[in-house]
Short mmCIF file of C-alpha atoms in Angstrom, two decimals:
data_model
loop_
_atom_site.label_atom_id
_atom_site.label_comp_id
_atom_site.label_asym_id
_atom_site.label_seq_id
_atom_site.Cartn_x
_atom_site.Cartn_y
_atom_site.Cartn_z
CA UNK N 1343 19.98 6.02 -1.74
CA UNK N 1344 21.92 7.22 1.29
CA UNK N 1345 25.46 8.58 1.84
CA UNK N 1346 28.07 6.51 3.27
CA UNK N 1347 28.20 8.80 6.46
CA UNK N 1348 24.77 8.19 6.81
CA UNK N 1349 24.88 4.50 6.67
CA UNK N 1350 27.54 4.48 9.17
CA UNK N 1351 25.90 6.44 11.64
CA UNK N 1352 22.73 4.31 10.78
CA UNK N 1353 24.71 0.90 11.44
CA UNK N 1354 27.03 2.21 14.35
CA UNK N 1355 25.02 4.92 15.96
CA UNK N 1356 26.72 6.96 18.34
CA UNK N 1357 25.47 7.93 21.80
CA UNK N 1358 21.98 5.60 21.82
CA UNK N 1359 20.49 5.24 25.09
CA UNK N 1360 19.22 7.19 28.15
CA UNK N 1361 20.68 9.47 30.65
CA UNK N 1362 19.12 8.73 34.29
CA UNK N 1363 18.27 12.02 36.14
CA UNK N 1364 19.06 13.65 32.64
CA UNK N 1365 19.45 17.59 33.16
CA UNK N 1366 16.94 18.09 29.91
CA UNK N 1367 14.90 15.57 27.97
CA UNK N 1368 13.16 16.32 24.74
CA UNK N 1369 10.88 14.20 22.76
CA UNK N 1370 9.51 15.35 19.17
CA UNK N 1371 7.93 13.81 16.09
CA UNK N 1372 4.99 11.54 16.34
CA UNK N 1373 4.36 7.84 15.41
CA UNK N 1374 1.63 8.68 12.89
CA UNK N 1375 4.00 10.06 10.65
CA UNK N 1376 6.62 7.47 11.44
CA UNK N 1377 9.42 9.39 13.37
CA UNK N 1378 10.21 10.06 17.17
CA UNK N 1379 13.14 11.38 18.64
CA UNK N 1380 14.18 11.62 21.92
CA UNK N 1381 17.13 13.60 23.39
CA UNK N 1382 18.83 13.24 26.71
CA UNK N 1383 21.25 15.85 27.89
CA UNK N 1384 23.53 15.94 30.79
CA UNK N 1385 24.69 19.46 31.30
CA UNK N 1386 27.57 20.82 33.77
CA UNK N 1387 25.65 23.01 36.06
CA UNK N 1388 28.57 25.45 36.61
CA UNK N 1389 29.95 25.88 32.86
CA UNK N 1390 27.03 24.97 31.00
CA UNK N 1391 28.72 22.27 29.03
CA UNK N 1392 26.87 19.40 27.44
CA UNK N 1393 28.98 16.81 29.17
CA UNK N 1394 26.67 13.54 27.70
CA UNK N 1395 24.16 13.39 25.41
CA UNK N 1396 21.95 10.34 24.20
CA UNK N 1397 19.18 9.45 22.33
CA UNK N 1398 16.44 7.00 21.28
CA UNK N 1399 14.68 7.18 17.89
CA UNK N 1400 11.73 5.36 16.43
CA UNK N 1401 11.90 5.98 12.57
CA UNK N 1402 13.77 5.39 9.66
CA UNK N 1403 17.37 5.24 8.66
CA UNK N 1404 17.76 8.96 8.03
CA UNK N 1405 16.19 9.44 11.50
CA UNK N 1406 18.43 7.34 13.27
CA UNK N 1407 21.47 8.77 11.45
CA UNK N 1408 20.30 12.36 12.00
CA UNK N 1409 19.85 11.84 15.67
CA UNK N 1410 23.07 10.02 16.37
CA UNK N 1411 25.04 12.84 14.24
CA UNK N 1412 23.10 15.64 16.23
CA UNK N 1413 24.26 13.95 19.82
CA UNK N 1414 27.72 14.05 18.36
CA UNK N 1415 27.61 17.55 17.18
CA UNK N 1416 26.40 19.12 20.58
CA UNK N 1417 28.77 16.84 22.68
CA UNK N 1418 31.06 19.37 24.39
CA UNK N 1419 29.12 22.63 23.61
CA UNK N 1420 27.56 24.76 25.80
CA UNK N 1421 23.97 24.98 26.06
CA UNK N 1422 24.24 28.39 24.05
CA UNK N 1423 26.45 26.75 21.51
CA UNK N 1424 24.43 24.16 20.84
CA UNK N 1425 21.96 25.87 19.34
CA UNK N 1426 24.51 26.23 15.96
CA UNK N 1427 23.60 22.58 15.62
CA UNK N 1428 20.76 23.32 12.98
CA UNK N 1429 19.01 21.00 10.63
CA UNK N 1430 21.60 21.97 7.92
CA UNK N 1431 24.65 21.24 9.95
CA UNK N 1432 23.30 18.02 10.75
CA UNK N 1433 22.82 17.48 7.01
CA UNK N 1434 26.08 18.71 6.01
CA UNK N 1435 27.92 16.56 8.64
CA UNK N 1436 25.98 13.57 6.90
CA UNK N 1437 27.23 14.42 3.71
CA UNK N 1438 23.34 15.31 2.60
CA UNK N 1439 20.19 13.64 2.81
CA UNK N 1440 17.77 12.51 -0.11
CA UNK N 1441 15.18 15.22 -0.61
CA UNK N 1442 12.27 13.31 1.12
CA UNK N 1443 14.45 12.65 4.19
CA UNK N 1444 15.00 16.38 5.21
CA UNK N 1445 12.49 16.30 7.46
CA UNK N 1446 14.43 14.05 9.65
CA UNK N 1447 17.18 16.56 10.21
CA UNK N 1448 14.45 19.11 10.87
CA UNK N 1449 13.33 16.77 13.58
CA UNK N 1450 16.84 16.30 14.95
CA UNK N 1451 17.57 19.97 15.51
CA UNK N 1452 13.82 19.88 17.01
CA UNK N 1453 14.65 17.28 19.42
CA UNK N 1454 17.61 19.27 20.54
CA UNK N 1455 16.28 22.62 21.15
CA UNK N 1456 13.28 20.47 22.96
CA UNK N 1457 15.82 19.06 25.41
CA UNK N 1458 17.66 22.37 25.66
CA UNK N 1459 13.90 24.05 26.41
CA UNK N 1460 13.17 21.47 29.26
CA UNK N 1461 16.68 22.22 30.92
CA UNK N 1462 16.42 25.75 30.52
CA UNK N 1463 12.87 25.58 32.04
CA UNK N 1464 13.94 23.40 34.73
CA UNK N 1465 16.70 25.77 35.84
CA UNK N 1466 14.74 28.95 35.22
CA UNK N 1467 17.34 30.59 32.59
CA UNK N 1468 16.93 31.83 29.11
CA UNK N 1469 18.87 30.60 26.13
CA UNK N 1470 18.83 33.84 23.61
CA UNK N 1471 17.38 32.49 20.33
CA UNK N 1472 15.43 29.20 21.45
CA UNK N 1473 12.12 29.13 21.04
CA UNK N 1474 9.70 26.89 22.72
CA UNK N 1475 9.23 23.76 20.69
CA UNK N 1476 6.29 22.42 19.33
CA UNK N 1477 5.20 19.36 21.38
CA UNK N 1478 4.39 17.54 18.00
CA UNK N 1479 5.78 18.78 14.98
CA UNK N 1480 3.99 16.30 12.93
CA UNK N 1481 0.27 17.31 14.18
CA UNK N 1482 0.14 20.39 12.04
CA UNK K 1293 25.29 -16.66 4.49
CA UNK K 1294 27.05 -15.39 1.36
CA UNK K 1295 24.36 -15.50 -1.29
CA UNK K 1296 21.74 -13.26 -1.74
CA UNK K 1297 18.16 -14.20 -0.15
CA UNK K 1298 15.36 -12.67 -2.15
CA UNK K 1299 11.96 -12.43 -0.35
CA UNK K 1300 10.34 -9.71 -2.77
CA UNK K 1301 8.67 -12.38 -5.08
CA UNK K 1302 5.36 -10.18 -4.91
CA UNK K 1303 7.35 -7.23 -6.38
CA UNK K 1304 8.96 -9.08 -9.14
CA UNK K 1305 10.54 -12.48 -9.70
CA UNK K 1306 13.51 -13.84 -11.27
CA UNK K 1307 13.33 -14.94 -15.01
CA UNK K 1308 13.74 -18.72 -15.21
CA UNK K 1309 16.50 -19.72 -17.40
CA UNK K 1310 14.20 -22.26 -19.25
CA UNK K 1311 11.99 -19.26 -20.19
CA UNK K 1312 14.70 -17.22 -21.39
CA UNK K 1313 15.73 -20.15 -23.74
CA UNK K 1314 12.13 -20.51 -25.25
CA UNK K 1315 12.41 -16.46 -25.50
CA UNK K 1316 15.72 -16.24 -27.21
CA UNK K 1317 15.11 -17.42 -31.02
CA UNK K 1318 12.46 -14.57 -30.89
CA UNK K 1319 14.93 -12.14 -30.12
CA UNK K 1320 17.35 -13.72 -32.46
CA UNK K 1321 16.79 -15.28 -35.58
CA UNK K 1322 12.79 -14.81 -35.65
CA UNK K 1323 12.56 -11.16 -35.15
CA UNK K 1324 10.04 -10.74 -37.98
CA UNK K 1325 6.80 -8.55 -36.92
CA UNK K 1326 3.99 -11.29 -36.51
CA UNK K 1327 1.60 -9.04 -38.55
CA UNK K 1328 3.39 -9.28 -41.75
CA UNK K 1329 1.97 -11.22 -44.51
CA UNK K 1330 5.63 -13.17 -45.54
CA UNK K 1331 6.48 -16.73 -44.62
CA UNK K 1332 9.20 -15.43 -42.31
CA UNK K 1333 6.71 -13.87 -40.25
CA UNK K 1334 4.65 -17.06 -39.63
CA UNK K 1335 6.83 -18.55 -37.04
CA UNK K 1336 6.73 -15.63 -34.60
CA UNK K 1337 2.83 -15.42 -35.63
CA UNK K 1338 2.61 -19.14 -34.65
CA UNK K 1339 4.46 -19.09 -31.56
CA UNK K 1340 2.41 -15.85 -30.23
CA UNK K 1341 -0.69 -17.70 -31.08
CA UNK K 1342 0.30 -21.13 -29.19
CA UNK K 1343 1.06 -18.82 -26.28
CA UNK K 1344 -2.49 -17.35 -26.52
CA UNK K 1345 -3.98 -20.67 -26.61
CA UNK K 1346 -1.91 -22.23 -23.63
CA UNK K 1347 -2.64 -19.22 -21.26
CA UNK K 1348 -6.25 -19.47 -22.43
CA UNK K 1349 -6.32 -23.08 -21.24
CA UNK K 1350 -4.90 -22.23 -18.01
CA UNK K 1351 -7.63 -19.87 -17.03
CA UNK K 1352 -10.67 -21.80 -18.75
CA UNK K 1353 -10.92 -19.13 -21.31
CA UNK K 1354 -10.99 -19.23 -25.07
CA UNK K 1355 -7.95 -18.05 -27.12
CA UNK K 1356 -9.84 -15.24 -28.56
CA UNK K 1357 -10.47 -13.81 -25.11
CA UNK K 1358 -6.95 -13.35 -24.30
CA UNK K 1359 -5.46 -10.03 -25.13
CA UNK K 1360 -1.70 -9.08 -24.75
CA UNK K 1361 -0.98 -6.03 -22.94
CA UNK K 1362 2.57 -4.53 -21.17
CA UNK K 1363 1.31 -6.14 -17.81
CA UNK K 1364 -1.04 -5.49 -14.87
CA UNK K 1365 -1.12 -1.61 -14.54
CA UNK K 1366 -2.59 -1.80 -18.22
CA UNK K 1367 -5.06 -4.54 -17.80
CA UNK K 1368 -6.43 -2.54 -14.62
CA UNK K 1369 -6.81 0.48 -16.53
CA UNK K 1370 -8.20 -1.08 -19.58
CA UNK K 1371 -11.00 -2.99 -17.60
CA UNK K 1372 -11.93 0.24 -15.65
CA UNK K 1373 -12.05 2.87 -18.35
CA UNK K 1374 -12.82 0.40 -21.19
CA UNK K 1375 -16.04 -0.70 -19.15
CA UNK K 1376 -17.20 2.77 -18.17
CA UNK K 1377 -16.90 3.87 -21.57
CA UNK K 1378 -18.65 1.05 -23.11
CA UNK K 1379 -21.43 1.38 -20.42
CA UNK K 1380 -21.80 4.93 -20.10
CA UNK K 1381 -25.55 4.99 -20.92
CA UNK K 1382 -26.34 2.35 -18.20
CA UNK K 1383 -24.75 4.40 -15.39
CA UNK K 1384 -21.61 6.03 -13.87
CA UNK K 1385 -20.95 4.06 -10.56
CA UNK K 1386 -18.05 1.35 -10.01
CA UNK K 1387 -17.55 -0.98 -7.00
CA UNK K 1388 -14.19 -1.72 -5.91
CA UNK K 1389 -12.39 -1.99 -2.46
CA UNK K 1390 -10.10 -0.02 -0.22
CA UNK K 1391 -7.15 -2.44 -0.70
CA UNK K 1392 -6.84 -2.80 -4.09
CA UNK K 1393 -3.36 -1.99 -6.18
CA UNK K 1394 -2.80 1.65 -7.11
CA UNK K 1395 -3.39 0.85 -10.54
CA UNK K 1396 -7.15 0.43 -9.43
CA UNK K 1397 -7.22 3.00 -7.04
CA UNK K 1398 -5.74 5.70 -8.94
CA UNK K 1399 -7.62 4.98 -11.86
CA UNK K 1400 -10.67 5.02 -10.04
CA UNK K 1401 -9.71 8.54 -8.76
CA UNK K 1402 -9.19 9.59 -12.14
CA UNK K 1403 -12.42 8.60 -13.28
CA UNK K 1404 -14.32 10.30 -10.17
CA UNK K 1405 -12.45 13.46 -11.45
CA UNK K 1406 -14.59 12.85 -14.73
CA UNK K 1407 -17.92 12.31 -12.83
CA UNK K 1408 -17.87 9.02 -12.20
CA UNK K 1409 -19.09 7.76 -8.82
CA UNK K 1410 -16.94 5.00 -6.85
CA UNK K 1411 -18.01 2.82 -3.83
CA UNK K 1412 -14.77 1.71 -1.96
CA UNK K 1413 -15.88 -1.22 -0.02
CA UNK K 1414 -14.20 -1.68 3.42
CA UNK K 1415 -12.49 -4.72 4.45
CA UNK K 1416 -12.46 -6.68 7.56
CA UNK K 1417 -9.63 -7.09 10.04
CA UNK K 1418 -7.97 -9.68 7.79
CA UNK K 1419 -8.57 -7.80 4.40
CA UNK K 1420 -11.57 -9.61 3.18
CA UNK K 1421 -14.46 -8.22 1.38
CA UNK K 1422 -17.47 -10.02 1.81
CA UNK K 1423 -19.99 -10.89 -1.20
CA UNK K 1424 -23.06 -9.33 0.96
CA UNK K 1425 -21.10 -6.34 1.14
CA UNK K 1426 -20.82 -6.16 -2.86
CA UNK K 1427 -24.48 -7.22 -3.23
CA UNK K 1428 -25.67 -4.58 -1.02
CA UNK K 1429 -23.63 -2.07 -3.08
CA UNK K 1430 -24.84 -2.64 -6.22
CA UNK K 1431 -27.13 0.16 -7.78
CA UNK K 1432 -29.09 0.20 -10.83
CA UNK K 1433 -26.38 2.61 -12.32
CA UNK K 1434 -23.69 0.23 -11.55
CA UNK K 1435 -21.44 -0.83 -14.28
CA UNK K 1436 -18.45 -2.40 -12.95
CA UNK K 1437 -17.19 -4.60 -9.99
CA UNK K 1438 -13.43 -4.67 -9.61
CA UNK K 1439 -12.30 -6.78 -6.67
CA UNK K 1440 -8.69 -8.07 -6.65
CA UNK K 1441 -8.12 -11.91 -6.37
CA UNK K 1442 -5.60 -11.80 -3.87
CA UNK K 1443 -3.89 -8.81 -2.22
CA UNK K 1444 -0.23 -7.91 -3.11
CA UNK K 1445 0.51 -6.74 0.58
CA UNK K 1446 -1.24 -9.25 3.12
CA UNK K 1447 -1.80 -12.04 0.75
CA UNK K 1448 -5.54 -12.24 1.60
CA UNK K 1449 -7.37 -14.29 -1.04
CA UNK K 1450 -10.89 -12.75 -1.73
CA UNK K 1451 -14.22 -14.92 -2.38
CA UNK K 1452 -13.86 -14.19 -6.20
CA UNK K 1453 -16.21 -17.18 -6.99
CA UNK K 1454 -18.95 -15.98 -4.63
CA UNK K 1455 -18.41 -12.19 -5.72
CA UNK K 1456 -18.72 -13.45 -9.29
CA UNK K 1457 -21.95 -15.07 -8.82
CA UNK K 1458 -23.33 -11.94 -7.12
CA UNK K 1459 -21.88 -9.97 -10.07
CA UNK K 1460 -23.81 -12.51 -12.62
CA UNK K 1461 -26.99 -12.30 -10.99
CA UNK K 1462 -27.26 -8.61 -11.20
CA UNK K 1463 -25.97 -8.50 -14.48
CA UNK K 1464 -22.77 -6.33 -13.53
CA UNK K 1465 -19.64 -6.80 -15.11
CA UNK K 1466 -16.87 -8.21 -12.92
CA UNK K 1467 -13.14 -7.56 -13.23
CA UNK K 1468 -10.43 -8.98 -11.09
CA UNK K 1469 -6.61 -7.89 -10.87
CA UNK K 1470 -5.19 -11.31 -10.36
CA UNK K 1471 -1.55 -10.08 -10.64
CA UNK K 1472 -0.79 -11.93 -7.61
CA UNK K 1473 -2.77 -14.88 -7.94
CA UNK K 1474 -2.07 -16.26 -11.42
CA UNK K 1475 0.48 -18.84 -11.62
CA UNK K 1476 0.00 -19.13 -7.92
CA UNK K 1477 -3.45 -20.20 -6.96
CA UNK K 1478 -6.26 -21.90 -9.43
CA UNK K 1479 -8.06 -19.42 -11.58
CA UNK K 1480 -10.72 -20.36 -13.72
CA UNK K 1481 -12.79 -17.57 -15.31
CA UNK K 1482 -15.88 -19.91 -16.07
CA UNK K 1483 -16.43 -21.30 -12.64
CA UNK K 1484 -15.72 -17.81 -11.10
CA UNK K 1485 -17.70 -15.78 -13.17
CA UNK K 1486 -14.90 -13.47 -14.11
CA UNK K 1487 -15.98 -11.16 -17.17
CA UNK K 1488 -12.25 -9.29 -17.16
CA UNK K 1489 -9.23 -10.37 -15.72
CA UNK K 1490 -5.66 -8.60 -15.66
CA UNK K 1491 -2.04 -10.48 -15.13
CA UNK K 1492 1.42 -9.96 -15.64
CA UNK K 1493 4.11 -11.70 -16.72
CA UNK K 1494 6.98 -11.13 -14.32
CA UNK K 1495 4.92 -12.19 -11.13
CA UNK K 1496 5.83 -16.04 -12.08
CA UNK K 1497 9.27 -16.12 -13.64
CA UNK K 1498 8.33 -14.87 -16.82
CA UNK K 1499 9.69 -11.29 -18.38
CA UNK K 1500 8.86 -7.99 -17.37
CA UNK K 1501 6.88 -5.85 -19.69
CA UNK K 1502 4.26 -8.37 -20.95
CA UNK K 1503 1.06 -9.21 -19.39
CA UNK K 1504 -2.36 -10.65 -20.43
CA UNK K 1505 -6.07 -9.26 -20.22
CA UNK K 1506 -8.97 -11.87 -20.39
CA UNK K 1507 -12.15 -10.24 -21.77
CA UNK K 1508 -15.21 -12.25 -22.06
CA UNK K 1509 -16.24 -13.05 -25.53
CA UNK K 1510 -19.60 -11.72 -25.04
CA UNK K 1511 -18.33 -8.61 -23.21
CA UNK K 1512 -17.90 -5.96 -25.97
CA UNK K 1513 -15.07 -3.26 -25.02
CA UNK K 1514 -13.70 -0.68 -27.40
CA UNK K 1515 -10.10 -0.20 -28.28
CA UNK K 1516 -8.12 0.56 -25.41
CA UNK K 1517 -4.90 1.52 -27.56
CA UNK K 1518 -5.95 3.12 -30.77
CA UNK K 1519 -3.58 2.29 -33.57
CA UNK K 1520 -2.89 -0.68 -35.81
CA UNK K 1521 -5.29 -3.83 -36.06
CA UNK K 1522 -3.34 -6.00 -33.54
CA UNK K 1523 -5.14 -7.98 -30.60
CA UNK K 1524 -8.70 -7.89 -32.61
CA UNK K 1525 -8.20 -4.14 -33.20
CA UNK K 1526 -8.64 -3.53 -29.34
CA UNK K 1527 -4.87 -2.74 -28.42
CA UNK K 1528 -2.63 -1.69 -31.21
CA UNK K 1529 1.14 -1.90 -31.13
CA UNK K 1530 3.48 -4.34 -32.47
CA UNK K 1531 3.54 -7.46 -30.63
CA UNK K 1532 6.23 -8.28 -27.98
CA UNK K 1533 6.62 -11.58 -29.35
CA UNK K 1534 9.55 -12.67 -26.96
CA UNK K 1535 7.73 -11.32 -24.17
CA UNK K 1536 4.46 -13.09 -25.18
CA UNK K 1537 6.37 -16.52 -25.92
CA UNK K 1538 8.14 -16.20 -22.47
CA UNK K 1539 5.08 -15.34 -20.25
CA UNK K 1540 3.12 -18.41 -21.61
CA UNK K 1541 6.19 -20.56 -20.85
CA UNK K 1542 6.64 -19.26 -17.70
CA UNK K 1543 2.79 -19.46 -17.08
CA UNK K 1544 3.04 -23.37 -18.07
CA UNK K 1545 5.63 -24.04 -15.94
CA UNK K 1546 3.87 -22.13 -12.83
CA UNK K 1547 0.31 -23.70 -13.26
CA UNK K 1548 2.13 -27.51 -14.09
CA UNK K 1549 3.58 -27.17 -10.55
CA UNK K 1550 1.03 -25.25 -8.98
CA UNK K 1551 -0.06 -27.82 -6.61
CA UNK K 1552 3.33 -28.90 -5.58
CA UNK K 1553 4.34 -25.29 -5.36
CA UNK K 1554 1.55 -24.30 -2.98
CA UNK K 1555 1.83 -27.05 -0.60
CA UNK K 1556 5.35 -26.43 -0.40
CA UNK K 1557 5.28 -22.93 -0.04
CA UNK K 1558 2.50 -22.80 2.35
CA UNK K 1559 4.21 -25.03 4.74
CA UNK K 1560 7.58 -23.21 4.60
CA UNK K 1561 5.05 -19.83 5.12
CA UNK K 1562 3.53 -21.26 8.21
CA UNK K 1563 6.79 -22.75 9.66
CA UNK K 1564 8.10 -19.03 9.30
CA UNK K 1565 5.11 -17.35 10.65
CA UNK K 1566 5.17 -19.78 13.74
CA UNK K 1567 8.70 -19.29 14.41
CA UNK K 1568 8.29 -15.54 14.27
CA UNK K 1569 5.32 -15.22 16.31
CA UNK K 1570 6.58 -17.64 18.83
CA UNK K 1571 10.24 -16.13 19.44
CA UNK K 1572 9.55 -12.30 18.85
CA UNK K 1573 7.11 -10.55 21.30
CA UNK K 1574 4.80 -7.99 20.07
CA UNK K 1575 4.53 -9.08 16.51
CA UNK K 1576 1.33 -9.66 14.69
CA UNK K 1577 0.67 -11.47 11.32
CA UNK K 1578 -1.38 -9.46 8.98
CA UNK K 1579 -4.04 -10.98 6.69
CA UNK K 1580 -5.67 -14.53 7.35
CA UNK K 1581 -3.71 -17.42 8.65
CA UNK K 1582 -5.05 -19.52 6.02
CA UNK K 1583 -6.75 -17.99 3.33
CA UNK K 1584 -3.56 -16.28 2.10
CA UNK K 1585 -1.11 -16.58 -0.94
CA UNK K 1586 1.15 -19.68 -0.21
CA UNK K 1587 4.17 -17.24 -0.52
CA UNK K 1588 3.13 -14.32 1.52
CA UNK K 1589 4.15 -13.38 5.16
CA UNK K 1590 3.32 -10.05 6.44
CA UNK K 1591 4.23 -9.02 10.06
CA UNK K 1592 3.94 -5.93 12.22
CA UNK K 1593 6.92 -5.61 14.86
CA UNK K 1594 5.28 -2.95 17.12
CA UNK K 1595 7.68 -0.11 18.39
CA UNK K 1596 9.76 0.08 15.26
CA UNK K 1597 10.18 1.24 12.05
CA UNK K 1598 10.06 -0.60 8.73
CA UNK K 1599 12.52 0.78 6.41
CA UNK K 1600 14.99 0.67 9.09
CA UNK K 1601 14.34 -3.16 9.30
CA UNK K 1602 14.71 -3.25 5.65
CA UNK K 1603 18.33 -1.60 5.48
CA UNK K 1604 19.63 -3.96 8.54
CA UNK K 1605 18.12 -7.05 6.28
CA UNK K 1606 19.68 -5.61 3.33
CA UNK K 1607 22.99 -5.73 5.09
CA UNK K 1608 22.42 -9.49 5.88
CA UNK K 1609 21.82 -10.26 2.15
CA UNK K 1610 18.09 -10.14 2.64
CA UNK K 1611 15.81 -8.38 0.23
CA UNK K 1612 12.30 -7.69 1.62
CA UNK K 1613 9.53 -4.88 1.56
CA UNK K 1614 7.63 -2.95 3.88
CA UNK K 1615 4.39 -0.71 4.07
CA UNK K 1616 5.96 1.69 6.06
CA UNK K 1617 5.69 5.65 5.35
CA UNK K 1618 9.18 5.82 4.43
CA UNK K 1619 8.81 2.94 1.61
CA UNK K 1620 5.69 4.46 0.22
CA UNK K 1621 7.05 7.55 -0.70
CA UNK K 1622 4.52 9.65 1.59
CA UNK K 1623 3.78 10.59 5.14
CA UNK K 1624 1.40 7.48 5.52
CA UNK K 1625 1.97 3.99 5.76
CA UNK K 1626 0.30 1.35 3.33
CA UNK K 1627 -3.39 2.09 2.41
CA UNK K 1628 -3.87 -1.89 2.93
CA UNK K 1629 -2.62 -2.01 6.35
CA UNK K 1630 -4.52 1.24 7.48
CA UNK K 1631 -7.63 -0.53 5.74
CA UNK K 1632 -7.60 -3.57 8.13
CA UNK K 1633 -7.80 -1.26 11.08
CA UNK K 1634 -4.23 -1.09 12.00
CA UNK K 1635 -3.02 2.42 13.79
CA UNK K 1636 -0.16 4.37 12.05
CA UNK K 1637 2.57 3.60 14.42
CA UNK K 1638 1.82 -0.37 13.89
CA UNK K 1639 1.54 0.05 10.41
CA UNK K 1640 5.06 1.48 10.10
CA UNK K 1641 6.46 -1.57 11.57
CA UNK K 1642 5.38 -3.75 8.79
CA UNK K 1643 7.76 -6.42 7.00
CA UNK K 1644 6.68 -8.49 3.92
CA UNK K 1645 8.62 -11.46 2.94
CA UNK K 1646 7.38 -13.01 -0.26
CA UNK K 1647 9.03 -16.53 -1.02
CA UNK K 1648 9.27 -18.22 -4.44
CA UNK K 1649 9.28 -21.89 -5.05
CA UNK K 1650 13.29 -22.02 -4.69
CA UNK K 1651 13.19 -20.41 -1.01
CA UNK K 1652 14.41 -22.98 1.16
CA UNK K 1653 13.97 -23.59 5.09
CA UNK K 1654 17.75 -22.99 5.55
CA UNK K 1655 17.04 -19.38 4.37
CA UNK K 1656 14.11 -18.81 6.41
CA UNK K 1657 15.62 -19.94 9.52
CA UNK K 1658 18.44 -17.51 8.71
CA UNK K 1659 15.98 -14.68 7.86
CA UNK K 1660 13.95 -15.50 11.19
CA UNK K 1661 17.19 -15.34 13.24
CA UNK K 1662 18.40 -11.84 11.76
CA UNK K 1663 14.87 -10.59 12.02
CA UNK K 1664 15.34 -11.39 15.72
CA UNK K 1665 18.49 -9.60 16.18
CA UNK K 1666 17.43 -6.76 14.30
CA UNK K 1667 13.88 -6.38 16.23
CA UNK K 1668 15.82 -6.57 19.33
CA UNK K 1669 18.45 -3.94 18.17
CA UNK K 1670 15.80 -1.18 16.88
CA UNK K 1671 13.53 -1.67 20.07
CA UNK K 1672 16.61 -1.02 22.09
CA UNK K 1673 16.68 2.23 20.37
CA UNK K 1674 13.26 3.10 20.27
CA UNK K 1675 11.40 5.65 22.72
CA UNK K 1676 8.08 3.86 22.13
CA UNK K 1677 9.53 0.53 23.40
CA UNK K 1678 11.24 2.47 26.39
CA UNK K 1679 7.80 4.08 27.27
CA UNK K 1680 6.25 0.82 26.72
CA UNK K 1681 8.33 -0.86 29.02
CA UNK K 1682 8.38 1.66 31.88
CA UNK K 1683 4.67 1.59 31.68
CA UNK K 1684 4.67 -2.09 32.07
CA UNK K 1685 7.06 -1.94 35.17
CA UNK K 1686 4.87 0.74 36.67
CA UNK K 1687 1.85 -1.42 36.47
CA UNK K 1688 3.05 -4.53 37.94
#
């Protein structure tokens, strides 16, 4: 049911872990519907480049794979460029997801946004186009 | 391990080679329609009637009380829809439980839309319905009680005999979905006061697409499938003779070795459960420790999600099942796990292992070792586990 890329990112997830004293952390999803993603960013304060990015995810195969791919895609980008990493970009990079798993890619995008929002708030800057993430996107 | 370890026998079982051998003549040379008059059809007819007699004998019924169906879902539909149709002058109330198979629950929901009232009994933390609950729910307009014999997810064996006594005392029809029970644990329709029972061939090493429905002689239900005069004009359609022959052959084998299989599987089940609960922290057994199907293990691992576990087990050659949302096709985890009171986040981390008589200790040891590694790995990736560990650390 999953593409080879999804299986690869699920089996060998990139960038799993935590960053101590991260510049920005975002956690989205809820345990009720079965997916929680947390993304940590280490941002260079001068250049605004994301030097490191790590994740932890509670969820299905697609949730792990989309988190892993999202961290790869934002790595090395500036906090402004990181907004280009949309759920579509994550899905395309994974060669697609089954329809019932599309929400996992939305969660990955949301997790990045939440981490960026946290960074922006802490540093009192504005990232154009970034909106405050819903704290608990499964709670609608 | 190179070979596949199949631990999803509650989903379906392998077809035994000796069963297939008994079926083959009815797929090849004896292909006649058993309803035909000529001599050529008589072999097929005899094989079918022998199958009926054999199955009846295994549950304490008369041959004419056994109807061949396409499987468990058909029997469940027949029981519910047939009973309410037949007793529409008596009332429109049905009693069932919250942990039934969807073949019962969704049929009940369908009937509710047509004006029927359904009481869905709660279960306790191990999945038991009590006879007292059933009795308290009976009303003058109750037409049917349908309680499953044993639960397909958590293996809990319901107090069927006691519920049957209550139903009989109040003159209410009693149906039981015995899809997971028949061929695995003793079933006796007389002793247990069962009026209707559904079973399915492929759950006990018979073929798929065939099942049987027991309908007590004194209960008059109308036709469920209209058409020809097969099955006493109650279930039309040309008989699936090879399927029926195979189901009976499998039933005889399963019931013949039942005591031995029960003892062997229960021992392996308890050994496996003990190992998991001892060696893996934050794990809990779902369902009763003893009053459960001998082949059923259902365990929740906190902080992780079921589908991830299943994929990783699959990569190690192990076939298992889970009650997580991702495997149920909805946002909610299994209705059974929620009904026994588990919070959503714990229900998402459930794993069901259902063994067969061929499952070995060596296989289960390999599976437990694999689960240990998988749970550890998934927890290391889980934000819920991270938060839990930090909270524990800050408290100590």
